[in-house]
Amino acid sequence: MFQMIPAVIQFPDLSPILFELDLGPIHFALHWYALAYIGGFLIGWLLIMRALKTPRLWPNDTPPMDRSAFEDLLTWLILGVIVGGRLGYVLFYKPGYYLSHPIEIPMVWQGGMAFHGGFIGVVIAAALWGRKHKVPLGSLADMLAMATPPGLMLGRIANFVNAELWGKPWDGPWAVIFPGDAAQACATLSAPCARHPSQLYEAGMEGLILGSLLLVMVWGFRAFKRPGLVAGVFFAGYGLSRFIVEFFRQADGQFITATNPNGAVFAGMQMGQLLSLPMILIGVFFAVRALRGPRPA
């Protein structure tokens, strides 16, 4: 009798570097992850510019800012993403290590960014900017929420290309055999183990599905006329997507021990799930409050 061999996918031979130039003392390398950040900001910028040029989408048919003001805001947001994302990774995932190696905290080129930290950084930067320029925070949050999913999708695809943040071992039809650290983590097994391509799950749920829903809300149902609604759906949608995907995603190594192989940090939840719960609750709160507000004309 023949033994059935699970159908798995060998990880494609992809380099984390798109291209590099070596001109003597000058060396430049463009990583896919950096390209994902650039592409995410560019697509988000185009979406917001289009929305600001369409007055009928906004309350009282009046956009909350002009183009020049948004370009100023963009600088604040970039700083919020970088600083918040890095500090979030340091505080949420490796506080002990960076307490012992504080000089490495600003070394973002070595890797280590947390979405939840970047999210908090963007919220703080946008709130400070909006208060300074007297821009309604509800409309500002809606605008940024609409523009965020493309960057999330590209970032998760870059995670897949980099063979990082992979999923738990699995023998299903689209399981992937990842190289590098993923293969080493399977060294105790009798054969190379395949895993869930959880990065692509996240790209689909947080980026494609959630982003499409928000665009339909904005352009099909003019959800911007209820300030806070789009932001609320984004918060809840991202939190729920991340909570679900964490069931298939390998927990971060620093949380996995012999007595805690699933990497749970509280009540059986992984760190990503624990950090997503407040997003879900906050999102539901803002969405319900927006829907209970005055009906737009």
PDB file of C-alpha atoms in Angstrom:
ATOM      1  CA  MET A   1       0.000   0.000   0.000  1.00  0.00           C
ATOM      2  CA  PHE A   2       1.121   3.521  -0.715  1.00  0.00           C
ATOM      3  CA  GLN A   3       1.420   6.048   2.099  1.00  0.00           C
ATOM      4  CA  MET A   4      -0.368   9.324   1.442  1.00  0.00           C
ATOM      5  CA  ILE A   5       2.058  12.281   1.501  1.00  0.00           C
ATOM      6  CA  PRO A   6       0.480  15.586   2.481  1.00  0.00           C
ATOM      7  CA  ALA A   7       0.465  18.131  -0.319  1.00  0.00           C
ATOM      8  CA  VAL A   8       2.673  20.990   0.816  1.00  0.00           C
ATOM      9  CA  ILE A   9       4.318  23.920  -0.907  1.00  0.00           C
ATOM     10  CA  GLN A  10       8.054  24.461  -0.845  1.00  0.00           C
ATOM     11  CA  PHE A  11       8.843  28.086  -0.022  1.00  0.00           C
ATOM     12  CA  PRO A  12       9.793  29.899  -3.250  1.00  0.00           C
ATOM     13  CA  ASP A  13      13.368  31.100  -3.617  1.00  0.00           C
ATOM     14  CA  LEU A  14      12.723  34.739  -2.750  1.00  0.00           C
ATOM     15  CA  SER A  15      15.272  37.201  -1.491  1.00  0.00           C
ATOM     16  CA  PRO A  16      14.254  39.775   1.149  1.00  0.00           C
ATOM     17  CA  ILE A  17      16.189  42.324  -0.932  1.00  0.00           C
ATOM     18  CA  LEU A  18      14.551  43.574  -4.110  1.00  0.00           C
ATOM     19  CA  PHE A  19      17.805  44.958  -5.502  1.00  0.00           C
ATOM     20  CA  GLU A  20      21.101  46.320  -4.250  1.00  0.00           C
ATOM     21  CA  LEU A  21      23.916  48.491  -5.563  1.00  0.00           C
ATOM     22  CA  ASP A  22      27.527  48.150  -4.502  1.00  0.00           C
ATOM     23  CA  LEU A  23      29.584  51.091  -5.750  1.00  0.00           C
ATOM     24  CA  GLY A  24      32.725  50.842  -3.702  1.00  0.00           C
ATOM     25  CA  PRO A  25      32.194  52.819  -0.509  1.00  0.00           C
ATOM     26  CA  ILE A  26      28.483  53.232  -1.300  1.00  0.00           C
ATOM     27  CA  HIS A  27      26.199  50.276  -0.731  1.00  0.00           C
ATOM     28  CA  PHE A  28      22.437  50.515  -1.138  1.00  0.00           C
ATOM     29  CA  ALA A  29      19.856  47.762  -0.701  1.00  0.00           C
ATOM     30  CA  LEU A  30      16.097  48.076  -1.145  1.00  0.00           C
ATOM     31  CA  HIS A  31      14.253  45.524   0.980  1.00  0.00           C
ATOM     32  CA  TRP A  32      10.761  44.321   0.214  1.00  0.00           C
ATOM     33  CA  TYR A  33       9.654  45.443   3.669  1.00  0.00           C
ATOM     34  CA  ALA A  34      10.825  49.008   3.014  1.00  0.00           C
ATOM     35  CA  LEU A  35       9.049  48.901  -0.344  1.00  0.00           C
ATOM     36  CA  ALA A  36       5.871  47.772   1.442  1.00  0.00           C
ATOM     37  CA  TYR A  37       6.033  50.822   3.731  1.00  0.00           C
ATOM     38  CA  ILE A  38       6.618  53.138   0.773  1.00  0.00           C
ATOM     39  CA  GLY A  39       3.851  51.530  -1.270  1.00  0.00           C
ATOM     40  CA  GLY A  40       1.435  51.616   1.659  1.00  0.00           C
ATOM     41  CA  PHE A  41       1.995  55.323   2.258  1.00  0.00           C
ATOM     42  CA  LEU A  42       1.707  56.079  -1.462  1.00  0.00           C
ATOM     43  CA  ILE A  43      -1.589  54.205  -1.917  1.00  0.00           C
ATOM     44  CA  GLY A  44      -2.953  55.717   1.290  1.00  0.00           C
ATOM     45  CA  TRP A  45      -1.935  59.181   0.118  1.00  0.00           C
ATOM     46  CA  LEU A  46      -3.732  58.673  -3.224  1.00  0.00           C
ATOM     47  CA  LEU A  47      -6.912  57.449  -1.496  1.00  0.00           C
ATOM     48  CA  ILE A  48      -6.981  60.425   0.839  1.00  0.00           C
ATOM     49  CA  MET A  49      -6.250  62.929  -1.917  1.00  0.00           C
ATOM     50  CA  ARG A  50      -9.150  61.512  -3.925  1.00  0.00           C
ATOM     51  CA  ALA A  51     -11.465  61.716  -0.915  1.00  0.00           C
ATOM     52  CA  LEU A  52     -10.455  65.308  -0.112  1.00  0.00           C
ATOM     53  CA  LYS A  53     -11.310  66.268  -3.697  1.00  0.00           C
ATOM     54  CA  THR A  54     -14.831  64.836  -3.296  1.00  0.00           C
ATOM     55  CA  PRO A  55     -16.779  67.187  -0.974  1.00  0.00           C
ATOM     56  CA  ARG A  56     -20.007  65.149  -1.199  1.00  0.00           C
ATOM     57  CA  LEU A  57     -18.414  62.418   0.943  1.00  0.00           C
ATOM     58  CA  TRP A  58     -17.992  64.619   4.020  1.00  0.00           C
ATOM     59  CA  PRO A  59     -20.294  66.132   6.649  1.00  0.00           C
ATOM     60  CA  ASN A  60     -21.860  69.330   5.308  1.00  0.00           C
ATOM     61  CA  ASP A  61     -20.092  68.568   2.004  1.00  0.00           C
ATOM     62  CA  THR A  62     -16.912  70.084   3.470  1.00  0.00           C
ATOM     63  CA  PRO A  63     -13.598  68.162   3.591  1.00  0.00           C
ATOM     64  CA  PRO A  64     -11.829  68.512   6.964  1.00  0.00           C
ATOM     65  CA  MET A  65      -8.585  69.856   5.438  1.00  0.00           C
ATOM     66  CA  ASP A  66      -6.892  70.816   2.189  1.00  0.00           C
ATOM     67  CA  ARG A  67      -4.062  69.067   0.365  1.00  0.00           C
ATOM     68  CA  SER A  68      -1.226  71.111   1.842  1.00  0.00           C
ATOM     69  CA  ALA A  69      -2.455  70.449   5.377  1.00  0.00           C
ATOM     70  CA  PHE A  70      -2.552  66.706   4.754  1.00  0.00           C
ATOM     71  CA  GLU A  71       0.990  66.700   3.387  1.00  0.00           C
ATOM     72  CA  ASP A  72       2.089  68.302   6.654  1.00  0.00           C
ATOM     73  CA  LEU A  73       0.147  65.671   8.598  1.00  0.00           C
ATOM     74  CA  LEU A  74       1.862  62.903   6.617  1.00  0.00           C
ATOM     75  CA  THR A  75       5.224  63.781   8.137  1.00  0.00           C
ATOM     76  CA  TRP A  76       3.752  63.425  11.633  1.00  0.00           C
ATOM     77  CA  LEU A  77       2.214  60.066  10.719  1.00  0.00           C
ATOM     78  CA  ILE A  78       5.450  58.630   9.361  1.00  0.00           C
ATOM     79  CA  LEU A  79       7.227  59.536  12.590  1.00  0.00           C
ATOM     80  CA  GLY A  80       4.336  58.083  14.600  1.00  0.00           C
ATOM     81  CA  VAL A  81       4.512  54.755  12.735  1.00  0.00           C
ATOM     82  CA  ILE A  82       8.272  54.393  13.090  1.00  0.00           C
ATOM     83  CA  VAL A  83       8.626  55.548  16.695  1.00  0.00           C
ATOM     84  CA  GLY A  84       5.445  53.854  17.921  1.00  0.00           C
ATOM     85  CA  GLY A  85       6.082  50.629  16.026  1.00  0.00           C
ATOM     86  CA  ARG A  86       9.592  50.322  17.410  1.00  0.00           C
ATOM     87  CA  LEU A  87       8.719  51.217  20.994  1.00  0.00           C
ATOM     88  CA  GLY A  88       5.724  48.885  20.859  1.00  0.00           C
ATOM     89  CA  TYR A  89       7.976  45.987  19.853  1.00  0.00           C
ATOM     90  CA  VAL A  90      10.444  46.877  22.605  1.00  0.00           C
ATOM     91  CA  LEU A  91       7.811  47.169  25.348  1.00  0.00           C
ATOM     92  CA  PHE A  92       5.347  44.453  24.313  1.00  0.00           C
ATOM     93  CA  TYR A  93       7.635  41.708  23.039  1.00  0.00           C
ATOM     94  CA  LYS A  94      11.243  42.069  24.311  1.00  0.00           C
ATOM     95  CA  PRO A  95      11.356  44.454  27.278  1.00  0.00           C
ATOM     96  CA  GLY A  96      13.955  42.396  29.155  1.00  0.00           C
ATOM     97  CA  TYR A  97      16.351  42.217  26.223  1.00  0.00           C
ATOM     98  CA  TYR A  98      16.215  45.916  25.383  1.00  0.00           C
ATOM     99  CA  LEU A  99      16.471  46.872  29.052  1.00  0.00           C
ATOM    100  CA  SER A 100      19.834  45.123  28.956  1.00  0.00           C
ATOM    101  CA  HIS A 101      20.730  46.515  25.498  1.00  0.00           C
ATOM    102  CA  PRO A 102      19.194  50.019  25.387  1.00  0.00           C
ATOM    103  CA  ILE A 103      21.606  51.181  22.682  1.00  0.00           C
ATOM    104  CA  GLU A 104      19.842  48.827  20.232  1.00  0.00           C
ATOM    105  CA  ILE A 105      16.392  50.382  20.717  1.00  0.00           C
ATOM    106  CA  PRO A 106      16.746  52.930  17.856  1.00  0.00           C
ATOM    107  CA  MET A 107      18.309  50.342  15.491  1.00  0.00           C
ATOM    108  CA  VAL A 108      15.133  49.801  13.460  1.00  0.00           C
ATOM    109  CA  TRP A 109      17.159  48.477  10.507  1.00  0.00           C
ATOM    110  CA  GLN A 110      17.800  45.312  12.523  1.00  0.00           C
ATOM    111  CA  GLY A 111      14.075  44.514  12.447  1.00  0.00           C
ATOM    112  CA  GLY A 112      11.417  44.490  15.113  1.00  0.00           C
ATOM    113  CA  MET A 113       8.250  46.554  14.644  1.00  0.00           C
ATOM    114  CA  ALA A 114       4.846  46.009  16.290  1.00  0.00           C
ATOM    115  CA  PHE A 115       1.626  47.023  14.566  1.00  0.00           C
ATOM    116  CA  HIS A 116      -0.140  47.822  17.822  1.00  0.00           C
ATOM    117  CA  GLY A 117       2.712  50.149  18.800  1.00  0.00           C
ATOM    118  CA  GLY A 118       2.650  51.798  15.386  1.00  0.00           C
ATOM    119  CA  PHE A 119      -1.106  52.180  15.712  1.00  0.00           C
ATOM    120  CA  ILE A 120      -0.735  53.951  19.062  1.00  0.00           C
ATOM    121  CA  GLY A 121       1.984  56.156  17.573  1.00  0.00           C
ATOM    122  CA  VAL A 122      -0.275  57.175  14.690  1.00  0.00           C
ATOM    123  CA  VAL A 123      -3.191  57.886  17.031  1.00  0.00           C
ATOM    124  CA  ILE A 124      -1.040  60.144  19.216  1.00  0.00           C
ATOM    125  CA  ALA A 125       0.535  61.932  16.229  1.00  0.00           C
ATOM    126  CA  ALA A 126      -2.831  62.466  14.511  1.00  0.00           C
ATOM    127  CA  ALA A 127      -4.491  63.666  17.727  1.00  0.00           C
ATOM    128  CA  LEU A 128      -1.730  66.196  18.413  1.00  0.00           C
ATOM    129  CA  TRP A 129      -1.773  67.427  14.823  1.00  0.00           C
ATOM    130  CA  GLY A 130      -5.576  67.610  14.699  1.00  0.00           C
ATOM    131  CA  ARG A 131      -5.748  69.559  17.945  1.00  0.00           C
ATOM    132  CA  LYS A 132      -3.058  71.969  16.759  1.00  0.00           C
ATOM    133  CA  HIS A 133      -4.837  72.646  13.449  1.00  0.00           C
ATOM    134  CA  LYS A 134      -8.391  72.387  14.845  1.00  0.00           C
ATOM    135  CA  VAL A 135      -9.396  69.510  12.558  1.00  0.00           C
ATOM    136  CA  PRO A 136     -12.340  67.334  13.721  1.00  0.00           C
ATOM    137  CA  LEU A 137     -10.782  64.197  15.155  1.00  0.00           C
ATOM    138  CA  GLY A 138     -13.652  61.951  14.065  1.00  0.00           C
ATOM    139  CA  SER A 139     -13.257  62.823  10.392  1.00  0.00           C
ATOM    140  CA  LEU A 140      -9.480  62.709  10.689  1.00  0.00           C
ATOM    141  CA  ALA A 141      -9.619  59.199  12.181  1.00  0.00           C
ATOM    142  CA  ASP A 142     -12.045  58.036   9.470  1.00  0.00           C
ATOM    143  CA  MET A 143      -9.780  59.330   6.722  1.00  0.00           C
ATOM    144  CA  LEU A 144      -6.698  57.594   8.098  1.00  0.00           C
ATOM    145  CA  ALA A 145      -8.590  54.355   8.754  1.00  0.00           C
ATOM    146  CA  MET A 146      -9.725  54.193   5.123  1.00  0.00           C
ATOM    147  CA  ALA A 147      -6.127  54.596   3.911  1.00  0.00           C
ATOM    148  CA  THR A 148      -4.454  52.055   6.221  1.00  0.00           C
ATOM    149  CA  PRO A 149      -5.442  48.562   4.909  1.00  0.00           C
ATOM    150  CA  PRO A 150      -3.350  48.697   1.680  1.00  0.00           C
ATOM    151  CA  GLY A 151      -0.224  49.227   3.756  1.00  0.00           C
ATOM    152  CA  LEU A 152      -1.192  46.354   6.051  1.00  0.00           C
ATOM    153  CA  MET A 153      -1.664  44.038   3.084  1.00  0.00           C
ATOM    154  CA  LEU A 154       1.684  44.955   1.511  1.00  0.00           C
ATOM    155  CA  GLY A 155       3.448  44.642   4.861  1.00  0.00           C
ATOM    156  CA  ARG A 156       2.120  41.120   5.426  1.00  0.00           C
ATOM    157  CA  ILE A 157       3.108  40.080   1.922  1.00  0.00           C
ATOM    158  CA  ALA A 158       6.598  41.390   2.699  1.00  0.00           C
ATOM    159  CA  ASN A 159       6.582  39.267   5.877  1.00  0.00           C
ATOM    160  CA  PHE A 160       5.870  36.240   3.683  1.00  0.00           C
ATOM    161  CA  VAL A 161       8.674  37.118   1.266  1.00  0.00           C
ATOM    162  CA  ASN A 162      11.032  37.491   4.242  1.00  0.00           C
ATOM    163  CA  ALA A 163       9.906  34.084   5.591  1.00  0.00           C
ATOM    164  CA  GLU A 164       9.081  35.619   8.982  1.00  0.00           C
ATOM    165  CA  LEU A 165       6.069  35.595  11.314  1.00  0.00           C
ATOM    166  CA  TRP A 166       5.090  32.202   9.954  1.00  0.00           C
ATOM    167  CA  GLY A 167       2.228  30.038  11.160  1.00  0.00           C
ATOM    168  CA  LYS A 168       1.936  26.925  13.260  1.00  0.00           C
ATOM    169  CA  PRO A 169       2.856  23.469  11.860  1.00  0.00           C
ATOM    170  CA  TRP A 170       0.160  22.123   9.574  1.00  0.00           C
ATOM    171  CA  ASP A 171      -0.182  19.444   6.907  1.00  0.00           C
ATOM    172  CA  GLY A 172      -3.043  20.983   4.936  1.00  0.00           C
ATOM    173  CA  PRO A 173      -3.159  21.439   1.148  1.00  0.00           C
ATOM    174  CA  TRP A 174      -1.553  24.921   1.062  1.00  0.00           C
ATOM    175  CA  ALA A 175       0.914  24.462   3.916  1.00  0.00           C
ATOM    176  CA  VAL A 176       4.340  25.969   3.227  1.00  0.00           C
ATOM    177  CA  ILE A 177       7.786  24.704   4.215  1.00  0.00           C
ATOM    178  CA  PHE A 178       9.571  27.874   5.296  1.00  0.00           C
ATOM    179  CA  PRO A 179      13.390  28.070   5.417  1.00  0.00           C
ATOM    180  CA  GLY A 180      15.658  29.579   8.071  1.00  0.00           C
ATOM    181  CA  ASP A 181      14.367  29.899  11.611  1.00  0.00           C
ATOM    182  CA  ALA A 182      11.138  28.109  10.763  1.00  0.00           C
ATOM    183  CA  ALA A 183      13.084  25.047   9.636  1.00  0.00           C
ATOM    184  CA  GLN A 184      15.263  25.157  12.768  1.00  0.00           C
ATOM    185  CA  ALA A 185      12.138  25.293  14.931  1.00  0.00           C
ATOM    186  CA  CYS A 186      11.108  22.000  13.335  1.00  0.00           C
ATOM    187  CA  ALA A 187      14.480  20.341  13.965  1.00  0.00           C
ATOM    188  CA  THR A 188      13.065  18.113  16.675  1.00  0.00           C
ATOM    189  CA  LEU A 189      10.573  16.571  14.229  1.00  0.00           C
ATOM    190  CA  SER A 190      11.328  13.606  12.003  1.00  0.00           C
ATOM    191  CA  ALA A 191      10.973  15.642   8.804  1.00  0.00           C
ATOM    192  CA  PRO A 192      10.790  19.331   7.749  1.00  0.00           C
ATOM    193  CA  CYS A 193       7.419  20.582   8.867  1.00  0.00           C
ATOM    194  CA  ALA A 194       5.075  22.665   6.778  1.00  0.00           C
ATOM    195  CA  ARG A 195       3.233  25.614   8.288  1.00  0.00           C
ATOM    196  CA  HIS A 196       0.231  27.840   7.856  1.00  0.00           C
ATOM    197  CA  PRO A 197       1.123  30.821   5.615  1.00  0.00           C
ATOM    198  CA  SER A 198      -0.411  33.043   8.280  1.00  0.00           C
ATOM    199  CA  GLN A 199       1.169  36.150   6.749  1.00  0.00           C
ATOM    200  CA  LEU A 200      -1.073  35.694   3.710  1.00  0.00           C
ATOM    201  CA  TYR A 201      -4.099  35.091   5.931  1.00  0.00           C
ATOM    202  CA  GLU A 202      -3.433  38.467   7.531  1.00  0.00           C
ATOM    203  CA  ALA A 203      -2.845  40.145   4.188  1.00  0.00           C
ATOM    204  CA  GLY A 204      -6.247  38.912   3.023  1.00  0.00           C
ATOM    205  CA  MET A 205      -8.228  39.688   6.170  1.00  0.00           C
ATOM    206  CA  GLU A 206      -6.597  42.909   7.429  1.00  0.00           C
ATOM    207  CA  GLY A 207      -5.806  44.283   3.987  1.00  0.00           C
ATOM    208  CA  LEU A 208      -7.972  43.040   1.139  1.00  0.00           C
ATOM    209  CA  ILE A 209     -11.256  42.220   2.898  1.00  0.00           C
ATOM    210  CA  LEU A 210     -11.233  44.986   5.511  1.00  0.00           C
ATOM    211  CA  GLY A 211      -9.940  47.554   3.013  1.00  0.00           C
ATOM    212  CA  SER A 212     -12.623  46.668   0.468  1.00  0.00           C
ATOM    213  CA  LEU A 213     -15.327  46.948   3.137  1.00  0.00           C
ATOM    214  CA  LEU A 214     -14.155  50.421   4.163  1.00  0.00           C
ATOM    215  CA  LEU A 215     -13.995  51.654   0.568  1.00  0.00           C
ATOM    216  CA  VAL A 216     -17.535  50.427  -0.064  1.00  0.00           C
ATOM    217  CA  MET A 217     -18.694  52.178   3.109  1.00  0.00           C
ATOM    218  CA  VAL A 218     -17.023  55.454   2.104  1.00  0.00           C
ATOM    219  CA  TRP A 219     -17.795  55.594  -1.610  1.00  0.00           C
ATOM    220  CA  GLY A 220     -20.992  53.558  -1.723  1.00  0.00           C
ATOM    221  CA  PHE A 221     -22.708  54.628   1.494  1.00  0.00           C
ATOM    222  CA  ARG A 222     -20.862  57.896   2.314  1.00  0.00           C
ATOM    223  CA  ALA A 223     -19.921  56.684   5.784  1.00  0.00           C
ATOM    224  CA  PHE A 224     -17.692  59.731   6.315  1.00  0.00           C
ATOM    225  CA  LYS A 225     -20.899  61.664   7.009  1.00  0.00           C
ATOM    226  CA  ARG A 226     -21.087  59.825  10.326  1.00  0.00           C
ATOM    227  CA  PRO A 227     -17.727  60.782  11.913  1.00  0.00           C
ATOM    228  CA  GLY A 228     -16.125  57.907  13.759  1.00  0.00           C
ATOM    229  CA  LEU A 229     -17.966  55.125  11.927  1.00  0.00           C
ATOM    230  CA  VAL A 230     -15.204  54.177   9.470  1.00  0.00           C
ATOM    231  CA  ALA A 231     -12.555  54.375  12.197  1.00  0.00           C
ATOM    232  CA  GLY A 232     -14.681  52.231  14.498  1.00  0.00           C
ATOM    233  CA  VAL A 233     -15.195  49.544  11.845  1.00  0.00           C
ATOM    234  CA  PHE A 234     -11.471  49.588  11.088  1.00  0.00           C
ATOM    235  CA  PHE A 235     -10.465  49.201  14.743  1.00  0.00           C
ATOM    236  CA  ALA A 236     -12.924  46.380  15.337  1.00  0.00           C
ATOM    237  CA  GLY A 237     -12.217  44.736  11.976  1.00  0.00           C
ATOM    238  CA  TYR A 238      -8.468  44.744  12.419  1.00  0.00           C
ATOM    239  CA  GLY A 239      -8.688  43.549  16.007  1.00  0.00           C
ATOM    240  CA  LEU A 240     -11.026  40.699  15.066  1.00  0.00           C
ATOM    241  CA  SER A 241      -8.893  39.698  12.058  1.00  0.00           C
ATOM    242  CA  ARG A 242      -5.722  39.638  14.117  1.00  0.00           C
ATOM    243  CA  PHE A 243      -7.433  37.749  16.944  1.00  0.00           C
ATOM    244  CA  ILE A 244      -8.558  35.028  14.501  1.00  0.00           C
ATOM    245  CA  VAL A 245      -5.237  34.763  12.674  1.00  0.00           C
ATOM    246  CA  GLU A 246      -3.357  34.304  15.958  1.00  0.00           C
ATOM    247  CA  PHE A 247      -4.940  30.838  16.219  1.00  0.00           C
ATOM    248  CA  PHE A 248      -2.899  29.871  13.135  1.00  0.00           C
ATOM    249  CA  ARG A 249       0.207  31.987  13.748  1.00  0.00           C
ATOM    250  CA  GLN A 250       3.266  30.743  15.615  1.00  0.00           C
ATOM    251  CA  ALA A 251       3.669  32.577  18.902  1.00  0.00           C
ATOM    252  CA  ASP A 252       6.760  34.727  19.375  1.00  0.00           C
ATOM    253  CA  GLY A 253       9.704  32.658  20.554  1.00  0.00           C
ATOM    254  CA  GLN A 254      10.272  34.557  23.790  1.00  0.00           C
ATOM    255  CA  PHE A 255       6.843  33.435  25.038  1.00  0.00           C
ATOM    256  CA  ILE A 256       7.269  29.736  24.209  1.00  0.00           C
ATOM    257  CA  THR A 257       8.576  27.461  26.963  1.00  0.00           C
ATOM    258  CA  ALA A 258       8.522  23.762  27.699  1.00  0.00           C
ATOM    259  CA  THR A 259       5.494  24.274  29.937  1.00  0.00           C
ATOM    260  CA  ASN A 260       3.873  26.814  27.616  1.00  0.00           C
ATOM    261  CA  PRO A 261       4.340  25.483  24.061  1.00  0.00           C
ATOM    262  CA  ASN A 262       1.561  27.684  22.643  1.00  0.00           C
ATOM    263  CA  GLY A 263       3.125  30.906  23.890  1.00  0.00           C
ATOM    264  CA  ALA A 264       0.049  32.025  25.832  1.00  0.00           C
ATOM    265  CA  VAL A 265       0.509  35.150  27.938  1.00  0.00           C
ATOM    266  CA  PHE A 266      -2.903  35.445  29.637  1.00  0.00           C
ATOM    267  CA  ALA A 267      -6.029  33.265  29.804  1.00  0.00           C
ATOM    268  CA  GLY A 268      -4.744  31.084  26.961  1.00  0.00           C
ATOM    269  CA  MET A 269      -4.330  34.059  24.610  1.00  0.00           C
ATOM    270  CA  GLN A 270      -1.204  34.987  22.677  1.00  0.00           C
ATOM    271  CA  MET A 271       0.189  38.510  22.901  1.00  0.00           C
ATOM    272  CA  GLY A 272      -1.355  39.527  19.563  1.00  0.00           C
ATOM    273  CA  GLN A 273      -4.794  38.447  20.777  1.00  0.00           C
ATOM    274  CA  LEU A 274      -4.401  40.213  24.102  1.00  0.00           C
ATOM    275  CA  LEU A 275      -3.455  43.458  22.361  1.00  0.00           C
ATOM    276  CA  SER A 276      -6.314  43.115  19.865  1.00  0.00           C
ATOM    277  CA  LEU A 277      -9.112  42.875  22.428  1.00  0.00           C
ATOM    278  CA  PRO A 278      -9.008  46.603  23.333  1.00  0.00           C
ATOM    279  CA  MET A 279      -9.094  47.466  19.615  1.00  0.00           C
ATOM    280  CA  ILE A 280     -12.255  45.416  19.137  1.00  0.00           C
ATOM    281  CA  LEU A 281     -13.983  47.028  22.122  1.00  0.00           C
ATOM    282  CA  ILE A 282     -12.913  50.559  21.156  1.00  0.00           C
ATOM    283  CA  GLY A 283     -13.984  49.976  17.566  1.00  0.00           C
ATOM    284  CA  VAL A 284     -17.438  48.729  18.533  1.00  0.00           C
ATOM    285  CA  PHE A 285     -17.861  51.694  20.881  1.00  0.00           C
ATOM    286  CA  PHE A 286     -17.017  54.282  18.212  1.00  0.00           C
ATOM    287  CA  ALA A 287     -19.090  52.576  15.529  1.00  0.00           C
ATOM    288  CA  VAL A 288     -22.173  52.325  17.746  1.00  0.00           C
ATOM    289  CA  ARG A 289     -21.784  55.930  18.900  1.00  0.00           C
ATOM    290  CA  ALA A 290     -21.510  57.121  15.289  1.00  0.00           C
ATOM    291  CA  LEU A 291     -24.613  55.188  14.247  1.00  0.00           C
ATOM    292  CA  ARG A 292     -26.616  56.567  17.175  1.00  0.00           C
ATOM    293  CA  GLY A 293     -25.674  60.135  16.294  1.00  0.00           C
ATOM    294  CA  PRO A 294     -27.820  62.524  14.255  1.00  0.00           C
ATOM    295  CA  ARG A 295     -28.816  61.165  10.888  1.00  0.00           C
ATOM    296  CA  PRO A 296     -26.817  62.946   8.146  1.00  0.00           C
ATOM    297  CA  ALA A 297     -28.676  65.007   5.610  1.00  0.00           C
TER     298      ALA A 297
END
